[in-house]
Amino acid sequence: MAQEVTIIMLVDIPAALDAGTLEGNLYLVDNLKTEGSENEGTGKLVSAINGTHWFDGSQASEQLINWLPYSITSLSPQLPRFYADDRLDKLKDDLIRSVSSSGDTEMAEGEGGGFSNSGHLAATLAVPALTRLKDKTGRKISDDVPLMDLRGNFVSANKAPQMKFAADAGNQQGTGALGGAEMSDISYLTPQIYNITGEAVEKGVIYPAQYGTPAPIKGGWYWCAAVNTYMTGVYTYTMHITLYKPELHGDETVWLPVNFTYDAKIKVSSGAMRNGFTGGSLGTLPVM
């Protein structure tokens, strides 16, 4: 039976966007340190892929690799996938009840599910900023993505347009990007892997593809590859990664995609897999 290797990719998105590179801003860790993976927790991970072989040396089964990207500047991935949307729906309900009970008819739900800023309630209630997600051609992907901070609080519609502009971490005027400490406080969208290429793919060592999954922690999609463990050696592969950069367009916050590439390695060996608890061969655990 194939063993699943899971590679967790952690990205410091504000730092990567500011520097224009993933070097020094991406960290990799897998679940095979006991099998010989090297440089865990750094950007130079070499994942150990121990082949599964019969006694005569022939290949018994392939291995599987899963890649799971996360941002270190985002809400916990353990939260429900639609956490922000559920919070927004509850806030809308609370606002509507407040308007109904107060008799203030000036503040009402507007186009696209947003709220007008008229009426005295607008001064006392924090109406969340709703952002848009666009692809690299500028085509709208989705509307009404609430802007949240790392504590799970909404960034108000009144505060978002007043956020500082920054050309760099020093908050110099001029780029239209959300900057400084406020930029780092925002909960960023999850990084997306959109392709895997490179030496390991070209030589037929790994066969990557994107799959759908109902698992909430994987956000509906993930990348997986079967490994041809018959081809032993060290091979490089390239991940193509999209980060989303928040920019202010007038009073509107828009998430724009920025694409990067990053190289990592796998080390395929013919060594037998070991039980991580006992250090012995695979099989049933001893009963103590």
GROMACS .gro file of C-alpha atoms in nm:
model
  288
    1MET     CA    1   0.000   0.000   0.000
    2ALA     CA    2   0.128   0.347  -0.090
    3GLN     CA    3   0.241   0.573   0.191
    4GLU     CA    4   0.129   0.936   0.184
    5VAL     CA    5   0.397   1.201   0.226
    6THR     CA    6   0.253   1.538   0.332
    7ILE     CA    7   0.453   1.854   0.266
    8ILE     CA    8   0.331   2.165   0.450
    9MET     CA    9   0.423   2.495   0.287
   10LEU     CA   10   0.412   2.806   0.509
   11VAL     CA   11   0.443   3.149   0.345
   12ASP     CA   12   0.504   3.488   0.503
   13ILE     CA   13   0.288   3.665   0.245
   14PRO     CA   14   0.344   4.033   0.337
   15ALA     CA   15   0.722   3.980   0.345
   16ALA     CA   16   0.720   3.787   0.015
   17LEU     CA   17   0.510   4.053  -0.159
   18ASP     CA   18   0.728   4.330  -0.020
   19ALA     CA   19   1.051   4.156  -0.127
   20GLY     CA   20   0.914   4.028  -0.457
   21THR     CA   21   1.046   3.679  -0.384
   22LEU     CA   22   0.969   3.366  -0.185
   23GLU     CA   23   1.335   3.320  -0.093
   24GLY     CA   24   1.361   3.354   0.284
   25ASN     CA   25   0.983   3.386   0.313
   26LEU     CA   26   0.873   3.025   0.259
   27TYR     CA   27   0.917   2.731   0.496
   28LEU     CA   28   0.864   2.361   0.425
   29VAL     CA   29   0.810   2.069   0.660
   30ASP     CA   30   0.703   1.709   0.595
   31ASN     CA   31   0.615   1.399   0.795
   32LEU     CA   32   0.924   1.193   0.706
   33LYS     CA   33   1.199   1.337   0.922
   34THR     CA   34   1.246   0.993   1.078
   35GLU     CA   35   1.295   0.852   0.726
   36GLY     CA   36   1.575   1.091   0.639
   37SER     CA   37   1.417   1.419   0.521
   38GLU     CA   38   1.666   1.705   0.545
   39ASN     CA   39   1.640   2.076   0.633
   40GLU     CA   40   1.297   2.053   0.794
   41GLY     CA   41   1.138   2.390   0.867
   42THR     CA   42   1.348   2.578   0.611
   43GLY     CA   43   1.304   2.668   0.247
   44LYS     CA   44   1.558   2.400   0.146
   45LEU     CA   45   1.362   2.087   0.236
   46VAL     CA   46   1.475   1.759   0.080
   47SER     CA   47   1.190   1.511   0.132
   48ALA     CA   48   1.294   1.150   0.179
   49ILE     CA   49   1.087   0.910  -0.031
   50ASN     CA   50   1.164   0.554   0.069
   51GLY     CA   51   1.054   0.313  -0.200
   52THR     CA   52   0.841   0.008  -0.140
   53HIS     CA   53   1.012  -0.299  -0.288
   54TRP     CA   54   0.980  -0.676  -0.294
   55PHE     CA   55   1.265  -0.893  -0.169
   56ASP     CA   56   1.408  -0.918  -0.523
   57GLY     CA   57   1.434  -0.537  -0.550
   58SER     CA   58   1.139  -0.486  -0.785
   59GLN     CA   59   0.895  -0.203  -0.716
   60ALA     CA   60   0.601  -0.305  -0.499
   61SER     CA   61   0.400   0.019  -0.494
   62GLU     CA   62   0.430   0.390  -0.563
   63GLN     CA   63   0.444   0.659  -0.299
   64LEU     CA   64   0.212   0.960  -0.282
   65ILE     CA   65   0.304   1.323  -0.206
   66ASN     CA   66   0.049   1.584  -0.093
   67TRP     CA   67   0.127   1.958  -0.087
   68LEU     CA   68  -0.069   2.180   0.152
   69PRO     CA   69   0.002   2.557   0.132
   70TYR     CA   70  -0.080   2.793   0.420
   71SER     CA   71  -0.010   3.153   0.516
   72ILE     CA   72   0.149   3.237   0.851
   73THR     CA   73  -0.041   3.569   0.831
   74SER     CA   74  -0.392   3.426   0.812
   75LEU     CA   75  -0.662   3.300   1.041
   76SER     CA   76  -0.614   2.943   1.158
   77PRO     CA   77  -0.689   2.683   0.887
   78GLN     CA   78  -0.866   2.484   1.158
   79LEU     CA   79  -1.154   2.732   1.140
   80PRO     CA   80  -1.448   2.637   0.917
   81ARG     CA   81  -1.389   2.719   0.552
   82PHE     CA   82  -1.676   2.970   0.545
   83TYR     CA   83  -1.598   3.124   0.885
   84ALA     CA   84  -1.577   3.481   0.751
   85ASP     CA   85  -1.895   3.443   0.543
   86ASP     CA   86  -2.087   3.300   0.839
   87ARG     CA   87  -1.967   3.588   1.059
   88LEU     CA   88  -2.073   3.836   0.791
   89ASP     CA   89  -2.421   3.683   0.762
   90LYS     CA   90  -2.464   3.705   1.139
   91LEU     CA   91  -2.353   4.068   1.140
   92LYS     CA   92  -2.600   4.151   0.863
   93ASP     CA   93  -2.879   3.992   1.066
   94ASP     CA   94  -2.775   4.192   1.374
   95LEU     CA   95  -2.765   4.517   1.176
   96ILE     CA   96  -3.107   4.457   1.024
   97ARG     CA   97  -3.253   4.382   1.368
   98SER     CA   98  -3.090   4.697   1.505
   99VAL     CA   99  -3.235   4.907   1.225
  100SER     CA  100  -3.580   4.754   1.272
  101SER     CA  101  -3.584   4.805   1.649
  102SER     CA  102  -3.451   5.162   1.629
  103GLY     CA  103  -3.678   5.277   1.350
  104ASP     CA  104  -3.378   5.416   1.157
  105THR     CA  105  -3.475   5.358   0.797
  106GLU     CA  106  -3.180   5.545   0.649
  107MET     CA  107  -2.939   5.256   0.692
  108ALA     CA  108  -3.041   4.962   0.475
  109GLU     CA  109  -2.889   4.675   0.290
  110GLY     CA  110  -2.754   4.798  -0.042
  111GLU     CA  111  -2.648   4.650  -0.372
  112GLY     CA  112  -2.432   4.336  -0.346
  113GLY     CA  113  -2.523   4.273   0.017
  114GLY     CA  114  -2.334   4.576   0.153
  115PHE     CA  115  -2.474   4.853   0.371
  116SER     CA  116  -2.505   5.226   0.320
  117ASN     CA  117  -2.319   5.452   0.558
  118SER     CA  118  -2.610   5.689   0.619
  119GLY     CA  119  -2.801   5.710   0.946
  120HIS     CA  120  -2.672   5.742   1.301
  121LEU     CA  121  -2.613   5.364   1.330
  122ALA     CA  122  -2.328   5.392   1.078
  123ALA     CA  123  -2.137   5.596   1.332
  124THR     CA  124  -2.173   5.337   1.606
  125LEU     CA  125  -2.161   5.003   1.420
  126ALA     CA  126  -1.847   4.876   1.243
  127VAL     CA  127  -1.970   4.789   0.894
  128PRO     CA  128  -1.709   4.549   0.748
  129ALA     CA  129  -1.513   4.629   0.434
  130LEU     CA  130  -1.608   4.390   0.154
  131THR     CA  131  -1.329   4.311  -0.090
  132ARG     CA  132  -1.314   4.172  -0.443
  133LEU     CA  133  -1.098   3.892  -0.577
  134LYS     CA  134  -0.968   3.926  -0.935
  135ASP     CA  135  -0.755   3.711  -1.165
  136LYS     CA  136  -0.441   3.829  -1.349
  137THR     CA  137  -0.649   3.964  -1.640
  138GLY     CA  138  -0.855   4.179  -1.403
  139ARG     CA  139  -1.163   3.959  -1.434
  140LYS     CA  140  -1.370   3.945  -1.116
  141ILE     CA  141  -1.367   3.604  -0.948
  142SER     CA  142  -1.578   3.679  -0.643
  143ASP     CA  143  -1.739   3.966  -0.454
  144ASP     CA  144  -1.810   4.041  -0.090
  145VAL     CA  145  -1.501   3.878   0.062
  146PRO     CA  146  -1.492   4.038   0.410
  147LEU     CA  147  -1.161   4.192   0.514
  148MET     CA  148  -1.051   4.054   0.852
  149ASP     CA  149  -0.754   4.094   1.082
  150LEU     CA  150  -0.551   3.815   1.243
  151ARG     CA  151  -0.772   3.818   1.552
  152GLY     CA  152  -1.081   3.735   1.346
  153ASN     CA  153  -1.225   4.086   1.366
  154PHE     CA  154  -1.367   4.264   1.064
  155VAL     CA  155  -1.179   4.563   0.925
  156SER     CA  156  -1.445   4.835   0.905
  157ALA     CA  157  -1.547   4.998   0.578
  158ASN     CA  158  -1.460   5.334   0.731
  159LYS     CA  159  -1.108   5.226   0.824
  160ALA     CA  160  -1.008   5.041   0.505
  161PRO     CA  161  -0.992   5.350   0.277
  162GLN     CA  162  -0.780   5.528   0.540
  163MET     CA  163  -0.518   5.252   0.557
  164LYS     CA  164  -0.166   5.365   0.483
  165PHE     CA  165  -0.017   5.335   0.138
  166ALA     CA  166   0.332   5.188   0.119
  167ALA     CA  167   0.608   5.144  -0.135
  168ASP     CA  168   0.793   4.930   0.120
  169ALA     CA  169   0.792   4.837   0.486
  170GLY     CA  170   0.881   5.199   0.565
  171ASN     CA  171   0.537   5.321   0.458
  172GLN     CA  172   0.664   5.547   0.183
  173GLN     CA  173   0.384   5.701  -0.018
  174GLY     CA  174   0.299   5.571  -0.360
  175THR     CA  175   0.210   5.212  -0.449
  176GLY     CA  176  -0.154   5.170  -0.358
  177ALA     CA  177  -0.072   4.858  -0.156
  178LEU     CA  178  -0.186   4.829   0.202
  179GLY     CA  179   0.126   4.892   0.404
  180GLY     CA  180   0.315   4.888   0.729
  181ALA     CA  181   0.186   4.724   1.044
  182GLU     CA  182  -0.169   4.733   0.906
  183MET     CA  183  -0.060   4.530   0.604
  184SER     CA  184   0.085   4.262   0.833
  185ASP     CA  185  -0.224   4.259   1.054
  186ILE     CA  186  -0.457   4.160   0.770
  187SER     CA  187  -0.564   3.798   0.736
  188TYR     CA  188  -0.438   3.708   0.389
  189LEU     CA  189  -0.599   3.470   0.143
  190THR     CA  190  -0.450   3.120   0.134
  191PRO     CA  191  -0.163   3.074  -0.114
  192GLN     CA  192  -0.251   2.859  -0.415
  193ILE     CA  193  -0.033   2.611  -0.601
  194TYR     CA  194  -0.140   2.618  -0.965
  195ASN     CA  195   0.123   2.390  -1.122
  196ILE     CA  196   0.419   2.164  -1.043
  197THR     CA  197   0.694   2.123  -1.303
  198GLY     CA  198   1.069   2.069  -1.320
  199GLU     CA  199   1.322   1.790  -1.336
  200ALA     CA  200   1.125   1.536  -1.131
  201VAL     CA  201   0.823   1.578  -1.361
  202GLU     CA  202   1.020   1.579  -1.687
  203LYS     CA  203   1.205   1.258  -1.594
  204GLY     CA  204   0.886   1.077  -1.494
  205VAL     CA  205   0.973   1.053  -1.125
  206ILE     CA  206   0.656   1.224  -1.005
  207TYR     CA  207   0.316   1.260  -1.174
  208PRO     CA  208   0.143   1.563  -1.016
  209ALA     CA  209  -0.220   1.667  -1.057
  210GLN     CA  210  -0.479   1.876  -0.876
  211TYR     CA  211  -0.762   1.695  -0.701
  212GLY     CA  212  -1.087   1.794  -0.536
  213THR     CA  213  -1.152   1.703  -0.174
  214PRO     CA  214  -1.433   1.753   0.078
  215ALA     CA  215  -1.177   1.801   0.358
  216PRO     CA  216  -1.228   2.159   0.488
  217ILE     CA  217  -0.861   2.199   0.588
  218LYS     CA  218  -0.760   2.159   0.223
  219GLY     CA  219  -0.997   2.431   0.100
  220GLY     CA  220  -1.164   2.205  -0.153
  221TRP     CA  221  -0.852   2.145  -0.366
  222TYR     CA  222  -0.501   2.011  -0.322
  223TRP     CA  223  -0.204   1.896  -0.529
  224CYS     CA  224  -0.092   1.534  -0.514
  225ALA     CA  225   0.167   1.330  -0.704
  226ALA     CA  226   0.242   0.961  -0.743
  227VAL     CA  227   0.614   0.886  -0.712
  228ASN     CA  228   0.791   0.631  -0.928
  229THR     CA  229   1.012   0.492  -0.652
  230TYR     CA  230   1.202   0.274  -0.895
  231MET     CA  231   1.398   0.584  -1.003
  232THR     CA  232   1.622   0.645  -0.703
  233GLY     CA  233   1.820   0.966  -0.660
  234VAL     CA  234   1.777   1.335  -0.575
  235TYR     CA  235   1.545   1.534  -0.801
  236THR     CA  236   1.431   1.897  -0.810
  237TYR     CA  237   1.074   2.007  -0.873
  238THR     CA  238   0.928   2.356  -0.915
  239MET     CA  239   0.609   2.478  -0.747
  240HIS     CA  240   0.414   2.756  -0.921
  241ILE     CA  241   0.247   2.957  -0.647
  242THR     CA  242  -0.006   3.242  -0.646
  243LEU     CA  243  -0.018   3.492  -0.361
  244TYR     CA  244  -0.294   3.752  -0.337
  245LYS     CA  245  -0.198   4.114  -0.277
  246PRO     CA  246  -0.450   4.360  -0.130
  247GLU     CA  247  -0.464   4.696  -0.307
  248LEU     CA  248  -0.687   4.997  -0.263
  249HIS     CA  249  -0.869   5.107  -0.577
  250GLY     CA  250  -1.046   5.420  -0.462
  251ASP     CA  251  -1.248   5.313  -0.160
  252GLU     CA  252  -1.245   4.948  -0.263
  253THR     CA  253  -0.998   4.680  -0.155
  254VAL     CA  254  -0.911   4.435  -0.434
  255TRP     CA  255  -0.708   4.113  -0.406
  256LEU     CA  256  -0.478   4.084  -0.708
  257PRO     CA  257  -0.280   3.766  -0.790
  258VAL     CA  258   0.100   3.769  -0.792
  259ASN     CA  259   0.271   3.456  -0.927
  260PHE     CA  260   0.597   3.307  -0.799
  261THR     CA  261   0.800   2.991  -0.852
  262TYR     CA  262   0.994   2.798  -0.591
  263ASP     CA  263   1.221   2.492  -0.613
  264ALA     CA  264   1.234   2.201  -0.369
  265LYS     CA  265   1.378   1.850  -0.378
  266ILE     CA  266   1.290   1.488  -0.316
  267LYS     CA  267   1.534   1.210  -0.237
  268VAL     CA  268   1.407   0.873  -0.361
  269SER     CA  269   1.579   0.569  -0.209
  270SER     CA  270   1.527   0.194  -0.210
  271GLY     CA  271   1.546   0.173   0.167
  272ALA     CA  272   1.260  -0.006   0.340
  273MET     CA  273   1.004   0.202   0.524
  274ARG     CA  274   1.027   0.184   0.902
  275ASN     CA  275   0.762   0.203   1.170
  276GLY     CA  276   0.791   0.550   1.323
  277PHE     CA  277   0.697   0.420   1.670
  278THR     CA  278   0.913   0.109   1.696
  279GLY     CA  279   1.188   0.171   1.440
  280GLY     CA  280   1.121  -0.176   1.305
  281SER     CA  281   0.958  -0.298   0.988
  282LEU     CA  282   0.599  -0.210   0.901
  283GLY     CA  283   0.326  -0.419   1.052
  284THR     CA  284   0.107  -0.432   1.360
  285LEU     CA  285   0.224  -0.246   1.670
  286PRO     CA  286   0.333  -0.460   1.965
  287VAL     CA  287   0.081  -0.487   2.246
  288MET     CA  288   0.234  -0.369   2.574
   0.00000   0.00000   0.00000
